[in-house]
Amino acid sequence: MSFTSCCLKTFTWGGTPVGTEIKLANNDCYITGDDKDAAILLVHDIFGWRYPNVRLLADHFAREVNATVYVPDFFGGWVVDWKAAEEDRWSEIDLDGVAKDQSREIRGPEIVACARAIKAELGFRRLGAVGYCYGGWAVCHIASKTQETQLVDAISMAHPSWLVKEDIDNIAVPVQVLAVEHDPSYTPELKNYTFQTALTWKVPFDYQHFPGIVHGALVRGDERHEGEREAMSRAKNAVVAWFRQLLH
């Protein structure tokens, strides 16, 4: 598994996140919203849990879904140099090191622990999970029928990375896929495999296609690129509608 420069195209939104920071299953975590019944676990992309866009998305979900949203740090305190990424200075970012340090083997147990803490320890009746890029494999991991108990009630993933066919095979809860047209991570082969496999699922499946849009744009849409902000807004609204339906 590796990260590529296509994962790092970004544009920082305006606005100020309104949530606070806590600990969740020993991980630092951004929390926003105050619903006691429904929660959403948001798994960030390579830009991490402190990235303003991610927190602003979490705020939107909290308000519009009526849920408490948790955004844990799944990078062990590491934060990418946002400025270097925005200026295409990829040589200053150790992408191979990031992939090694944030591997499935290392972060998978943390992601499971956070989902379990929200549902079992904090007592939420319903839990959804949404993942962007890196977060795509993560939400499939906690939605897998290989887990000892059902951790989440529904998932959504946008331009997912690190997916393998086994992840798709084992999905056991309603799943939403937000797929952009130009995506070297979620390839045409994997998209087709998702469709074929979805026919065997006995759970709802929602697939939305974003023509002309590149990997990363649904959380980091650049208003200077035609159609990206509109796609980002559409994706946000799709996630809201999905979880409003399945968490309440």
XYZ file of C-alpha atoms in Angstrom:
248
model
C 0.000 0.000 0.000
C 1.229 3.506 -0.734
C 0.093 7.088 -1.002
C 0.493 9.044 -4.227
C 0.444 12.727 -5.020
C -3.158 12.439 -6.247
C -4.187 11.922 -2.614
C -2.693 15.244 -1.643
C -4.494 17.781 -3.807
C -6.137 20.156 -1.393
C -7.818 23.464 -0.789
C -8.536 24.696 2.739
C -12.129 25.828 3.271
C -13.187 28.895 5.222
C -15.014 28.604 8.523
C -14.122 27.639 12.074
C -14.895 24.183 13.516
C -17.184 24.345 16.553
C -16.371 21.056 18.317
C -13.973 20.153 21.106
C -11.189 17.631 21.677
C -11.456 14.602 23.957
C -9.997 11.110 24.351
C -11.743 8.142 22.742
C -10.329 4.668 23.434
C -6.920 6.254 24.163
C -6.932 8.220 20.893
C -7.120 11.996 20.673
C -10.465 12.835 19.125
C -12.483 15.759 17.774
C -16.133 15.608 18.855
C -19.042 17.688 17.633
C -22.788 17.453 18.184
C -24.783 16.354 21.214
C -27.290 13.720 20.150
C -27.417 10.848 22.653
C -28.907 8.230 20.347
C -26.991 8.324 17.032
C -23.260 8.696 16.445
C -20.959 8.847 13.429
C -17.318 7.798 13.357
C -15.451 9.796 10.700
C -12.159 8.284 9.548
C -9.936 10.960 8.036
C -7.753 10.870 4.940
C -3.992 11.513 4.847
C -4.507 15.083 6.038
C -5.497 13.787 9.457
C -7.936 14.592 12.214
C -6.894 18.229 12.628
C -7.474 19.185 8.995
C -10.065 22.009 8.998
C -12.080 20.555 6.112
C -12.524 17.258 7.951
C -13.722 19.009 11.095
C -16.070 21.247 9.132
C -17.547 18.163 7.466
C -18.012 16.622 10.909
C -19.835 19.764 12.046
C -22.146 19.547 9.019
C -22.937 15.913 9.744
C -23.616 16.645 13.412
C -26.095 19.409 12.569
C -27.756 17.919 9.516
C -27.954 14.269 10.544
C -28.613 15.116 14.190
C -25.789 12.950 15.474
C -22.700 13.135 17.648
C -19.660 12.888 15.390
C -16.265 11.555 16.458
C -13.066 12.171 14.449
C -10.227 10.276 16.184
C -6.554 10.686 15.344
C -5.565 7.451 13.612
C -2.078 8.666 12.688
C -0.541 8.538 16.172
C 0.045 12.297 16.361
C 1.657 12.608 12.926
C 0.343 15.504 10.853
C 1.191 16.071 7.199
C 2.670 19.418 6.163
C -0.464 20.862 4.566
C 1.431 23.769 3.006
C 3.976 21.480 1.351
C 1.159 19.395 -0.080
C -0.738 22.432 -1.342
C 2.422 23.667 -3.083
C 3.210 20.266 -4.649
C 6.400 19.810 -2.610
C 5.891 16.022 -2.370
C 9.583 15.333 -1.827
C 9.228 16.858 1.643
C 6.584 14.286 2.629
C 7.682 10.731 3.427
C 4.736 8.922 1.870
C 6.351 5.493 2.183
C 6.925 6.149 5.874
C 3.331 7.233 6.324
C 2.056 4.059 4.678
C 4.275 1.954 6.943
C 3.418 3.780 10.165
C -0.326 3.938 9.490
C -0.706 0.390 8.197
C -3.782 -1.779 8.588
C -1.986 -3.902 11.157
C -1.157 -0.890 13.327
C -4.322 1.197 12.996
C -6.949 -1.494 12.479
C -7.188 -2.373 16.194
C -7.457 1.322 17.126
C -10.312 1.853 14.682
C -12.152 -1.181 16.062
C -11.569 0.034 19.633
C -13.009 3.461 18.866
C -16.107 1.996 17.214
C -16.599 -0.381 20.136
C -16.188 2.441 22.656
C -18.849 4.561 20.972
C -21.388 1.760 20.824
C -20.667 -0.328 23.930
C -19.160 2.130 26.397
C -20.837 5.423 25.476
C -24.166 3.713 24.868
C -25.193 5.043 21.463
C -28.011 2.997 19.964
C -26.934 3.512 16.344
C -23.489 4.113 14.832
C -22.525 5.034 11.295
C -19.006 5.337 9.902
C -17.795 7.479 7.019
C -14.294 7.312 5.551
C -12.425 9.405 3.012
C -9.494 7.984 1.015
C -7.480 6.225 3.773
C -10.724 5.972 5.722
C -12.304 3.841 3.000
C -10.601 0.587 3.945
C -11.120 1.468 7.614
C -14.910 1.701 7.491
C -15.046 -1.562 5.529
C -12.874 -3.137 8.227
C -15.290 -2.300 11.021
C -18.284 -3.237 8.855
C -16.894 -6.688 8.106
C -18.734 -9.877 8.944
C -15.399 -11.158 10.255
C -15.724 -8.934 13.324
C -16.834 -10.790 16.460
C -19.790 -8.451 16.924
C -21.493 -5.913 14.689
C -19.726 -2.629 15.342
C -21.577 -0.273 12.993
C -25.041 -0.030 11.494
C -24.144 1.621 8.172
C -21.086 2.969 6.373
C -20.224 5.482 3.664
C -16.903 5.774 1.846
C -15.689 8.443 -0.549
C -12.894 7.815 -3.086
C -11.652 4.926 -0.910
C -8.016 3.828 -0.806
C -6.271 0.615 0.218
C -9.358 -1.454 -0.564
C -8.883 -5.081 -1.541
C -11.527 -7.451 -2.876
C -11.772 -9.203 0.475
C -12.917 -5.929 2.073
C -15.776 -5.740 -0.399
C -16.641 -9.437 0.005
C -17.083 -9.128 3.754
C -19.275 -6.022 4.025
C -22.201 -6.865 6.284
C -24.089 -3.579 6.764
C -25.706 -1.008 4.438
C -22.979 0.686 2.380
C -22.779 3.900 0.407
C -19.989 4.494 -2.126
C -19.153 7.977 -3.429
C -16.967 7.272 -6.453
C -15.151 9.900 -8.492
C -14.372 9.343 -12.161
C -10.602 9.853 -11.993
C -9.276 7.680 -9.191
C -6.116 5.555 -9.346
C -6.937 4.130 -5.908
C -10.519 3.003 -6.488
C -9.894 1.588 -9.936
C -12.456 0.657 -12.599
C -11.744 -2.994 -11.743
C -12.604 -2.446 -8.077
C -15.664 -0.391 -8.987
C -16.935 -3.210 -11.198
C -16.139 -5.770 -8.510
C -18.119 -3.714 -5.996
C -21.171 -3.801 -8.275
C -20.883 -7.532 -8.886
C -20.490 -8.281 -5.203
C -23.270 -5.923 -4.162
C -25.733 -8.190 -5.955
C -24.965 -10.861 -3.346
C -25.372 -8.565 -0.343
C -28.587 -8.653 1.597
C -28.188 -5.051 2.712
C -28.951 -1.694 1.035
C -26.346 -0.375 -1.405
C -26.073 3.216 -2.640
C -23.530 4.044 -5.362
C -23.042 7.606 -6.579
C -20.818 8.568 -9.491
C -19.061 11.955 -9.746
C -18.128 12.547 -13.403
C -15.065 14.652 -14.119
C -14.004 14.683 -10.458
C -10.603 13.562 -9.175
C -9.555 11.556 -6.122
C -9.612 13.653 -2.957
C -12.022 16.332 -4.153
C -14.998 15.252 -2.042
C -13.289 16.396 1.135
C -10.799 18.886 -0.323
C -12.743 20.386 -3.249
C -10.931 23.320 -4.799
C -13.224 26.159 -5.861
C -10.663 27.073 -8.526
C -11.368 23.781 -10.324
C -14.660 23.642 -12.195
C -17.235 21.416 -10.559
C -15.246 20.421 -7.460
C -17.072 22.524 -4.895
C -20.421 21.444 -6.327
C -19.332 17.801 -6.152
C -18.127 18.257 -2.592
C -21.485 19.733 -1.611
C -23.369 16.936 -3.346
C -21.246 14.338 -1.566
C -21.872 15.943 1.804
C -25.608 15.974 1.142
C -25.500 12.319 0.071
C -23.855 11.266 3.330
C -26.362 13.316 5.319
C -29.334 11.724 3.546
C -27.843 8.220 3.958
C -27.317 8.499 7.681
C -30.568 10.371 8.366
C -32.330 7.391 6.858
C -30.319 4.652 8.562
C -29.448 6.085 11.981
C -32.837 7.475 13.005
